XYZ file of C-alpha atoms in Angstrom:
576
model
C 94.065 162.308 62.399
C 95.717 159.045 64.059
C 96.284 158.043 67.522
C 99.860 158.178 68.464
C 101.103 157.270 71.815
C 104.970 157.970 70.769
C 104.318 161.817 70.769
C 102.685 161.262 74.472
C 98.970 162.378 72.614
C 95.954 160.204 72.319
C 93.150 161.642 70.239
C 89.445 160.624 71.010
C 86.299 161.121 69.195
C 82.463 161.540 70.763
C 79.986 162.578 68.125
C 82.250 163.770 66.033
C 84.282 166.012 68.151
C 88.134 165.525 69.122
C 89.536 165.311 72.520
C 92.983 165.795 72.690
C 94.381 164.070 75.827
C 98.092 164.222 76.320
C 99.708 161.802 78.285
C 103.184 161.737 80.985
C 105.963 159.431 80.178
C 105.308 156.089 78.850
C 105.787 153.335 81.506
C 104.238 150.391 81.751
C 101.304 149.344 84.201
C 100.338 153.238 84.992
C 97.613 155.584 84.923
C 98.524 158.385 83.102
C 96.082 160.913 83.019
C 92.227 161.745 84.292
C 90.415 164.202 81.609
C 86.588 164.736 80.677
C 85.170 165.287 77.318
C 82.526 167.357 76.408
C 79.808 166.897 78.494
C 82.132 166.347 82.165
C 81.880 162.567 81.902
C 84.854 161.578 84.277
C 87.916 159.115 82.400
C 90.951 157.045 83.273
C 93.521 156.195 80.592
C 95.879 153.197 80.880
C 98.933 152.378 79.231
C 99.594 148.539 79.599
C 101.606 148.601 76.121
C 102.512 149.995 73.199
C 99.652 151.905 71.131
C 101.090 153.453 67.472
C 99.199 154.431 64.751
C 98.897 153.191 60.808
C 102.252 153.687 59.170
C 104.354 154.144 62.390
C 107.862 153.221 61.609
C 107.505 151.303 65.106
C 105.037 148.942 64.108
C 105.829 145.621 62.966
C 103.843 144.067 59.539
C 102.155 141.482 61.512
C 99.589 144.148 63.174
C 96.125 143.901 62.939
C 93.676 146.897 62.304
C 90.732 147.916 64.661
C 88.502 150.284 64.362
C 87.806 152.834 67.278
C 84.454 152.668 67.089
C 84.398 149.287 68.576
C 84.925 150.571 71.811
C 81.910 152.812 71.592
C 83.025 155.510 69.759
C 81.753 157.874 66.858
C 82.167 156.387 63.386
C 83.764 158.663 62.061
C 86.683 157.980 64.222
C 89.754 156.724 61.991
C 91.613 152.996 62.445
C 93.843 152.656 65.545
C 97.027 150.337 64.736
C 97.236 147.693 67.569
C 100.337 145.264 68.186
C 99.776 145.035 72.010
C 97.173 146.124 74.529
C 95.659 149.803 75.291
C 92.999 150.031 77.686
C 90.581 152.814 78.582
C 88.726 151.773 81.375
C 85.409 154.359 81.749
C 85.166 155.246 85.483
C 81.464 157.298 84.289
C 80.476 156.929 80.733
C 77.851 158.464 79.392
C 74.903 157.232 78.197
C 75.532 157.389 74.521
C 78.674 155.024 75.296
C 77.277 151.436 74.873
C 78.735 150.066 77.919
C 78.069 148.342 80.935
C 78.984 150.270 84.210
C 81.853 150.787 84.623
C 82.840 149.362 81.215
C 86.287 148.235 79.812
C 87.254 147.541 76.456
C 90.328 145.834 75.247
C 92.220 145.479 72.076
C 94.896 142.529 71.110
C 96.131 141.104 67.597
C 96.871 137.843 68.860
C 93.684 136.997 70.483
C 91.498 138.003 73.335
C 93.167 139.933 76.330
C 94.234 137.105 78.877
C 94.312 138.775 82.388
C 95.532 135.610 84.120
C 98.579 134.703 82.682
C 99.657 130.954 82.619
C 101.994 130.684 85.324
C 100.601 127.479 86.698
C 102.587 123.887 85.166
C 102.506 120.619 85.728
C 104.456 120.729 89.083
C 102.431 123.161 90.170
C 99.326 121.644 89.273
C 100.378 118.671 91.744
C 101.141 121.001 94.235
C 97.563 122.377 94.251
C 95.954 119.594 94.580
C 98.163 117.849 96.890
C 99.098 120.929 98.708
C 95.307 121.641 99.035
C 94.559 117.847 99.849
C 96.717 117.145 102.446
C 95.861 120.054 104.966
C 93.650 119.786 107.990
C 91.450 116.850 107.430
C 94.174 114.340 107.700
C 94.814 115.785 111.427
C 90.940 116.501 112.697
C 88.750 113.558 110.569
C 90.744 110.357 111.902
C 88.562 110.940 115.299
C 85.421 111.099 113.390
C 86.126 108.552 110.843
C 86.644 106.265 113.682
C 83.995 107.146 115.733
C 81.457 106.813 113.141
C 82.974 103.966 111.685
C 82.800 102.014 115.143
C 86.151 99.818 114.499
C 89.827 100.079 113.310
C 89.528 97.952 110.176
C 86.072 100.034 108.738
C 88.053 103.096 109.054
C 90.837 102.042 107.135
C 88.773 100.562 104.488
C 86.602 103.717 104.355
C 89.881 105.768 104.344
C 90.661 103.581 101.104
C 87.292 103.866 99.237
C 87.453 107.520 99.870
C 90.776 107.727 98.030
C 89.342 105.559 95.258
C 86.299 107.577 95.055
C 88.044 110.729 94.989
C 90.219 109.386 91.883
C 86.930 107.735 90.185
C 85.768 111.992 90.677
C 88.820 113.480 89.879
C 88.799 111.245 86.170
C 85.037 112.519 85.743
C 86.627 116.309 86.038
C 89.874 115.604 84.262
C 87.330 114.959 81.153
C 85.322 118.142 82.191
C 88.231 120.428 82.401
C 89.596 119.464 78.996
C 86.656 119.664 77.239
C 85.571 122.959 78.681
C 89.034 125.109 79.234
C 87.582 127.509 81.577
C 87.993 128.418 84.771
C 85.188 128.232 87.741
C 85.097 124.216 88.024
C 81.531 122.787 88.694
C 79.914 126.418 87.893
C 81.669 126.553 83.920
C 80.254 122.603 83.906
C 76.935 122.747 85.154
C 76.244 126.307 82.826
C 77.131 124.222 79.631
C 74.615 120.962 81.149
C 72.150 122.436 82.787
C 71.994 125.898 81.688
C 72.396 128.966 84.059
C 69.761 128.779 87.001
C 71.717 125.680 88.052
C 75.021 126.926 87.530
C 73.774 130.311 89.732
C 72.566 128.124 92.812
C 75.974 126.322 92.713
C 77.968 129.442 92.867
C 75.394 131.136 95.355
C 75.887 128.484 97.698
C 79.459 128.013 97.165
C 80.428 131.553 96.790
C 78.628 132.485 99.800
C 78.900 129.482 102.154
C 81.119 126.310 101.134
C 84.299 128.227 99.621
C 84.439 130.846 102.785
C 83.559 127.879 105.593
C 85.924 125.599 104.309
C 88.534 128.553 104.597
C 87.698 129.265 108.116
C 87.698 125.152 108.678
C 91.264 124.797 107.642
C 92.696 128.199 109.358
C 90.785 126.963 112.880
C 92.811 124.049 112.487
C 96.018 126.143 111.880
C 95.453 128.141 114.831
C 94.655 125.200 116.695
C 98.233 123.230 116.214
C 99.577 126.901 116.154
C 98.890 127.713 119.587
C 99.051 124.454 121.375
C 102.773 123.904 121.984
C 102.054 127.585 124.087
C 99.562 125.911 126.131
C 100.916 122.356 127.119
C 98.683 119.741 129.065
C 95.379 121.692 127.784
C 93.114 123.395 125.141
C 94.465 126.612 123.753
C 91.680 129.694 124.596
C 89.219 130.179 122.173
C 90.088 133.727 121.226
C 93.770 132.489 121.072
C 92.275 130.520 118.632
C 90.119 132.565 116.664
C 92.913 135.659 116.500
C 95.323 133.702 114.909
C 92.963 132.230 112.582
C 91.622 135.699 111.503
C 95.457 136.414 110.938
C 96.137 133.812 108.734
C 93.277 134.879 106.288
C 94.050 138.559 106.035
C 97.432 137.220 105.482
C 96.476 134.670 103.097
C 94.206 137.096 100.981
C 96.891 139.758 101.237
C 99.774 137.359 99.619
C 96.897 135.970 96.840
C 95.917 139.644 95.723
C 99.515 140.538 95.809
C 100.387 138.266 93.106
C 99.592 134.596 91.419
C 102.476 133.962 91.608
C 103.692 134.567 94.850
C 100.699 132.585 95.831
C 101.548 129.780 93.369
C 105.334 129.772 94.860
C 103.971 129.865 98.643
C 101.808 126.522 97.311
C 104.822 124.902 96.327
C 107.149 125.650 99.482
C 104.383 124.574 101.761
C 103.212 121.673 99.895
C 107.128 120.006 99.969
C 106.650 120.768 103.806
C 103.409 119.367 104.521
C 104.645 116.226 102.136
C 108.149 115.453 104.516
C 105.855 115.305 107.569
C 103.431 113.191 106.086
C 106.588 110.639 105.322
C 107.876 111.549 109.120
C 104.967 109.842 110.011
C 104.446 107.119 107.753
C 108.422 106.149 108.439
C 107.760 106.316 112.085
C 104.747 104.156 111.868
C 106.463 101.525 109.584
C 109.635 101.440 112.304
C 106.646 100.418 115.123
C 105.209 97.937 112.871
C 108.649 96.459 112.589
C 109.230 96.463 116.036
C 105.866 94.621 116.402
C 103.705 96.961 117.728
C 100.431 95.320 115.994
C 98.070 94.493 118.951
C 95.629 97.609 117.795
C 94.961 96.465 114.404
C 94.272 92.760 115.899
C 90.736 91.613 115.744
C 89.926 95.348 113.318
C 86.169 94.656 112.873
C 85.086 94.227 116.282
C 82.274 96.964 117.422
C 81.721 98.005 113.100
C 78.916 100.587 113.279
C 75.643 99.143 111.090
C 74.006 101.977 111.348
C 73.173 103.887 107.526
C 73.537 107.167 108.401
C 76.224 106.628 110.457
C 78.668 105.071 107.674
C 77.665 108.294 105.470
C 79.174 110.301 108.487
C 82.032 108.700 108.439
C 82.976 108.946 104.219
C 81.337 112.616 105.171
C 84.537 113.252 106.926
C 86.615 111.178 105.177
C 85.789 112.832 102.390
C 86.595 116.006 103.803
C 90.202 114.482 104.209
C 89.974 114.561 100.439
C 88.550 117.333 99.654
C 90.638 119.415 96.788
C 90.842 116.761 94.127
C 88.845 119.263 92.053
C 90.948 122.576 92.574
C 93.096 122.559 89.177
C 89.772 122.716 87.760
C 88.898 125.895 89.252
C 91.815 127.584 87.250
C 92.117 125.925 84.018
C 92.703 129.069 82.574
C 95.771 129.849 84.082
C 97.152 125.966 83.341
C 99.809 125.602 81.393
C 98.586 122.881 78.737
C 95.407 122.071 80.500
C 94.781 119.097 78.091
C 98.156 117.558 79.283
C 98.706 119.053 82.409
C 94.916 118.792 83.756
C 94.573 115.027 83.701
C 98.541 114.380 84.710
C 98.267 116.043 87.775
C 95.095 114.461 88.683
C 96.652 110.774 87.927
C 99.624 112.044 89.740
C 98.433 113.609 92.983
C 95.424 111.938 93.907
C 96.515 108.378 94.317
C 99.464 110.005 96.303
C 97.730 111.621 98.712
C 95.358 108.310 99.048
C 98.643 106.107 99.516
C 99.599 108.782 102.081
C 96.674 108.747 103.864
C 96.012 105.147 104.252
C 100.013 104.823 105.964
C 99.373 108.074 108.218
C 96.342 106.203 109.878
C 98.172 102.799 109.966
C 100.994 104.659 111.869
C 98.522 105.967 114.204
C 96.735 103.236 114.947
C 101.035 101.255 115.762
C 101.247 103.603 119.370
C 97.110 104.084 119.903
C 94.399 102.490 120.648
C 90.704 103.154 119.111
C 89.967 104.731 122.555
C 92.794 106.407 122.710
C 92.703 107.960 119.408
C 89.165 109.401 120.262
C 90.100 111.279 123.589
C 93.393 112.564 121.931
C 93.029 116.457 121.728
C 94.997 116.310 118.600
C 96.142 112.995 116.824
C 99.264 114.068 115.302
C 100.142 115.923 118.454
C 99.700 112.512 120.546
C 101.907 110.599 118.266
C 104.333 112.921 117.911
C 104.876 112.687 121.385
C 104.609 109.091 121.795
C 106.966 107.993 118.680
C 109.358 111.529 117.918
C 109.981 112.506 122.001
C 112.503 114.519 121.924
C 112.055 115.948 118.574
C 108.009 116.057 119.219
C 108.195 119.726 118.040
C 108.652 118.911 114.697
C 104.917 117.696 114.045
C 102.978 120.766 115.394
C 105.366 122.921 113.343
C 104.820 121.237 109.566
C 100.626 120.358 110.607
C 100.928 124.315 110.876
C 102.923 124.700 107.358
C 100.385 122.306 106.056
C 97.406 123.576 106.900
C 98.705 127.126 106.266
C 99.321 125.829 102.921
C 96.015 124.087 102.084
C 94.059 127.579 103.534
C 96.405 129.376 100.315
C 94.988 126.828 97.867
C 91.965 127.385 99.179
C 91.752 131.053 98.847
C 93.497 130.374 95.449
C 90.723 128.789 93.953
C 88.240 130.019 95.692
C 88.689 133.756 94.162
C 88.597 132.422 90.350
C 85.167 130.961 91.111
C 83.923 134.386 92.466
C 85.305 136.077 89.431
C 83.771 133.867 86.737
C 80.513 133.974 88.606
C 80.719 137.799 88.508
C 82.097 138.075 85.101
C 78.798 135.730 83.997
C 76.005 138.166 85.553
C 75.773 135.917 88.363
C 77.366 137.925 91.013
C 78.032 141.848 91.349
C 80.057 142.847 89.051
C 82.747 143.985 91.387
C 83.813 140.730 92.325
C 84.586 140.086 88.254
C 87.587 142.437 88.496
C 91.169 142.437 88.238
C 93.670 144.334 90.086
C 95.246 146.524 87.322
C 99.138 146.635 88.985
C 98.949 142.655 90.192
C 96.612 141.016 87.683
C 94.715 139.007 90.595
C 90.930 139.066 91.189
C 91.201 141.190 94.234
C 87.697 141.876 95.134
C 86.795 138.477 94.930
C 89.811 137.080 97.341
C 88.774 140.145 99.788
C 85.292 139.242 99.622
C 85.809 135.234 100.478
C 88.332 136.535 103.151
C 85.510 138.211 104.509
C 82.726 135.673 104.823
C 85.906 132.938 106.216
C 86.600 135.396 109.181
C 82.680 135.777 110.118
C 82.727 132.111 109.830
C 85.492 131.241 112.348
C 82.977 133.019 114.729
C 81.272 129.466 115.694
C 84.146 127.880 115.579
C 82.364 124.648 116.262
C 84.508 122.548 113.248
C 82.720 119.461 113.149
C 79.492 120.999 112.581
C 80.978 122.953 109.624
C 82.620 119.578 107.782
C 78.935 117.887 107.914
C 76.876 120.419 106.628
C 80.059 121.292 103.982
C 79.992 117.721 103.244
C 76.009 117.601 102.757
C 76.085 120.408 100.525
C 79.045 120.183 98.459
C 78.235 116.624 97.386
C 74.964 117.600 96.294
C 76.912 119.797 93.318
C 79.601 117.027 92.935
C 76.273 114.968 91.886
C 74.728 116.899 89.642
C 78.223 117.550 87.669
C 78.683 114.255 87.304
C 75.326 114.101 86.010
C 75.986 116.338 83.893
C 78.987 114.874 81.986
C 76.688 111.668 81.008
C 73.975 114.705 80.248
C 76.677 116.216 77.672
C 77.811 112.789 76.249
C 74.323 112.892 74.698
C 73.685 116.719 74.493
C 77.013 118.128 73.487
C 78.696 115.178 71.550
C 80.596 117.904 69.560
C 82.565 118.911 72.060
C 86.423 117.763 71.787
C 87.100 115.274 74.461
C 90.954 115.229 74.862
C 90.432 112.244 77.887
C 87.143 110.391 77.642
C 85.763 108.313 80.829
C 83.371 105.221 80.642
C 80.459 106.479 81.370
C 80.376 104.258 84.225
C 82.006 106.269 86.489
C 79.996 108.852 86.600
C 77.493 107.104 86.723
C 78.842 105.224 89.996
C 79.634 108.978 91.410
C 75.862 110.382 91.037
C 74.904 106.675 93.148
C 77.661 107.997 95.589
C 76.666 111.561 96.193
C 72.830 110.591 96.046
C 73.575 108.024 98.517
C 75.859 110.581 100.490
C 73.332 112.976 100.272
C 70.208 110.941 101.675
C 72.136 108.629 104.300
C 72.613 111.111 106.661
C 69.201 112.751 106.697
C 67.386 109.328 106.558
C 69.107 108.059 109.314
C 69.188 110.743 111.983
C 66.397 113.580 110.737
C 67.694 117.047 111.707
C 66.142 120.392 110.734
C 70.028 121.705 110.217
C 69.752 120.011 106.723
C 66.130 121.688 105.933
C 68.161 124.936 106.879
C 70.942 123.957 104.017
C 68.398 123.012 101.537
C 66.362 125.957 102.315
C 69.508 128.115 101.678
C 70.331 126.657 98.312
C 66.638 127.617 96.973
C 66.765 130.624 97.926
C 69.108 131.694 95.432
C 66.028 131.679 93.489
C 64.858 134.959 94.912
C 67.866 136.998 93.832
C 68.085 135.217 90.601
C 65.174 136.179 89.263
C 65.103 140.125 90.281
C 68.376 141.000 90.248
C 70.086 138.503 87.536
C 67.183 137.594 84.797
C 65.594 140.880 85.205
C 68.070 143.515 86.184
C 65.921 145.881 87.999
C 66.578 149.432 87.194
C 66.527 150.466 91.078
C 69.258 147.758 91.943
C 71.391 149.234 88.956
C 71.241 152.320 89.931
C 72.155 151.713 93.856
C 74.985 149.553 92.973
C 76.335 151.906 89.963
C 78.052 154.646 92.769
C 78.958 151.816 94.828
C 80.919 149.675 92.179
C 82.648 153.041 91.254
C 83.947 153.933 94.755
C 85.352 150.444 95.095
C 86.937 150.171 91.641
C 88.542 153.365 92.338
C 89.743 152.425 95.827
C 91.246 149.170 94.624
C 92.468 149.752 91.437
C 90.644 147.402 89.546
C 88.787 147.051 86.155
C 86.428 144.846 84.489
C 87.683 142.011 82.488
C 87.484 142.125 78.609
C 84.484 140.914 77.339
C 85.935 138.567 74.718
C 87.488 136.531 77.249
């Protein structure tokens, strides 16, 4: 007996008995048919293509052959003739099926099922990471850069290091990412250096805090420059504020579990937008240099801050500016070409955005002074109306396309992290699936949606870029780390791009000094808080990740189900 979609009939075996299940019309992307076998176990077929049997006429020569009992079947069961995909995703299996809960088995000639297809190229690559570069930071950190800084010419100079550093980082990744082609950035590298405990506290703490507060970061600032023209002369209200900022993340998640790519389109359009205001502003502040309007950047390095801690502030936020050189790694996966495309975009976009942000602040600095930078509500804002009057409008309308766009690239990566972590054994399973109509990883976009719109409930943004600063660079360390660790440890690994090994090197001094600077200088039990959080990871690893206890199992085996029926979503294939 053969399995034989063409009749509409597929055939399944349990200990030796058959279960006929016939199926509706075959379409694409669509659940046929529920049915139970013998002992009431609950199923859900899907179709996602073909399925014929040995010998069908329909079948080209190139098929493979696998055998059904791969997916947990009896023995006995005969071949099933494969040239595309069949799922049967097991809403309850039964005991004697050797599967996790729910399970999901997949079956492809030409290699392991790839649920992410590779819509992502080299242009869009660049758009990521500039798109996800250029967003807030370049409209909130001047102020802080400055303050912290003390002086005009320290702030431009740290505003330059910060570009080179995030280049120096991006090179140390671009290795990384070719070497190991999988998605999840930092979490894929540290598992292969440092093994999994490591890898778990990096995507406990970013998972759960850096990913979801760096969302809410960039969608306050949205809402910010979004309601401001309504409220001339003063600061928008706070719940102004923190409604449209929960609207931009539901509609954020909502276009990202829609479809990648929509979301990778939306990237594009926004990043184009975010890039002509950027050159508004740098042509604007070239035409007032021209005009000779100099007199701020005159005698630069009076009032430079000496202060330790203070300096680390200021690359804290600079740095936050920056933040995003490390997205593409996040979905390598989905790259197009990551050994090409991976390091191209990095050479490409990064030193872009650095040039960029360099001018931006020059132009600033042409039609403000240091004081009057630091009391401006909103720096863009304030030059826009100083330089652009009567076309002013123009810069709080692309600051909101901009940040609107860096929030999607957020969200964007943030998801594939979730899902790797999940797909691993490092996070609940749920968060490891894929929506079954749109191909995204749903659960995990919903979930970092989630955390992002309890986080805009503080609202307090500086406060949120330190202690995201403080933590983040902390795993930015430690990967570095552990590229010189795997130069040693893994030397068989194929390196298509290949670093000296003194840039890492220089990056761990950076992030250790980064790290310490702060803390050393100005003591502050908010940091013992961070720390504390990071470590305690430790107490869900080992009970509910090395172990698996049977009680925590069993509570979330009903709960996974509901939600994978509610969403439509199913476990990704093993193999992958």
């Amino acid at each position: 007996m053969r399995a034989h979609t063409c009749r509409g009939v597929i055939f399944l075996y349990q200990r030796g008995i058959v279960k006929e299940v016939r199926l509706g019309k075959l379409k694409e992307e669509k659940v046929y048919s529920s049915f139970s076998n013998c002992n009431g176990n609950v199923y859900q077929a899907t179709l996602l293509a073909g399925l014929h049997v040995q010998g069908c006429p329909h079948c080209p020569i190139r098929s493979g052959t696998l055998p059904l009992e791969e997916c947990g079947q009896s023995q006995r069961a005969p071949g099933f003739h494969f040239h595309q995909t069949f799922i049967i995703t097991f809403i309850k299996p039964p005991v004697s099926f050797g599967f996790p809960v729910p399970g999901l088995k997949t079956f492809e000639v030409d290699g392991a099922l790839r649920w992410f297809s590779s819509y992502v190229g080299l242009l869009s690559g660049i758009c990521l990471i500039v798109g996800t570069m250029i967003g807030s930071g370049i409209f909130i950190s001047p102020k802080a850069v400055l303050l912290f800084s003390g002086a005009v010419g320290p702030c431009l100079l740290i505003w330059a290091f910060c570009g080179v550093l995030a280049t120096l980082g991006a090179l140390c990744y671009a290795e990384l990412g070719t070497m190991i082609t999988k998605s999840g950035g930092e979490y894929s590298y540290l598992m292969e250096a440092f093994g999994p405990i490591v890898a778990y506290l990096y995507s406990w703490t970013t998972i759960m805090v850096l990913k979801p507060s760096s969302f809410a970061i960039i969608t306050l600032s949205f809402a910010e420059y979004a309601s401001s023209p309504f409220y001339p002369g003063c600061t928008p209200p706070l719940v102004v504020t923190k409604c449209l900022s929960a609207a931009a993340i539901i509609l954020i998640v909502s276009v990202n579990c829609l479809s990648v790519k929509l979301a990778s389109y939306v990237q594009n359009i926004f990043t184009l937008a975010k890039l002509l205001i950027i050159l508004v502003i740098i042509v604007a502040g070239i035409v007032m240099l021209a005009k000779g309007n100099t007199e701020n950047l005159s005698n630069a390095f009076v009032g430079t801050s000496s202060s330790f801690g203070a300096i680390g502030l200021a690359f804290y936020n600079g740095l936050w500016a920056y933040d995003g050189w490390n997205q593409l790694n996040f979905i390598t996966e989905e790259l197009k070409k990551p050994s090409r495309n991976l390091p191209l975009a990095i050479l490409i976009g990064i030193p872009l955005v650095s040039v960029c942000y360099v001018l931006v602040n020059v132009a600033y600095f042409t039609v403000m002074t240091a004081s009057e930078l630091l009391l401006s509500p909103a720096v863009a804002l304030t030059f826009g109306d100083r330089v652009l009057y009567p076309v002013s409008w123009i810069v709080p309308l692309f600051v909101v396309f901009s940040t609107f766009g860096s929030a999607n690239g957020s969200c964007f990566t943030a998801g594939r992290l979730a899902y790797v972590s999940g797909r691993e054994g490092h996070m609940v399973k749920i968060l490891s699936y894929i929506s079954l109509k749109r191909y995204s990883p749903a659960p995990a976009l919903m979930f970092n949606g989630f955390l992002a719109l309890i986080y805009i409930i503080p609202a307090d943004i500086n406060t949120l870029i330190n202690y995201f600063s403080f933590a983040q660079w902390v795993f930015y360390g430690l990967t570095a780390l552990g590229l010189i660790v795997m130069r040693f440890t893994r030397k068989e690994l194929h390196r298509p791009v290949k670093v000296p090994i003194v840039i890492p090197g220089l990056i761990v001094l950076v992030s250790f000094y980064l790290v310490l600077a702060p803390i050393i200088d100005k003591p502050e039990m908010e940091y013992l808080y961070c720390a504390v959080f990071i470590f305690s990871g430790l107490l869900l690893y080992y009970p509910f990740v090395y172990r698996k206890v049977n009680w925590a199992c069993k509570l979330m085996r009903p709960i996974t189900m509901h939600l994978q029926l509610l969403m439509e979503v199913v476990p990704p294939d093993k193999t992958e």
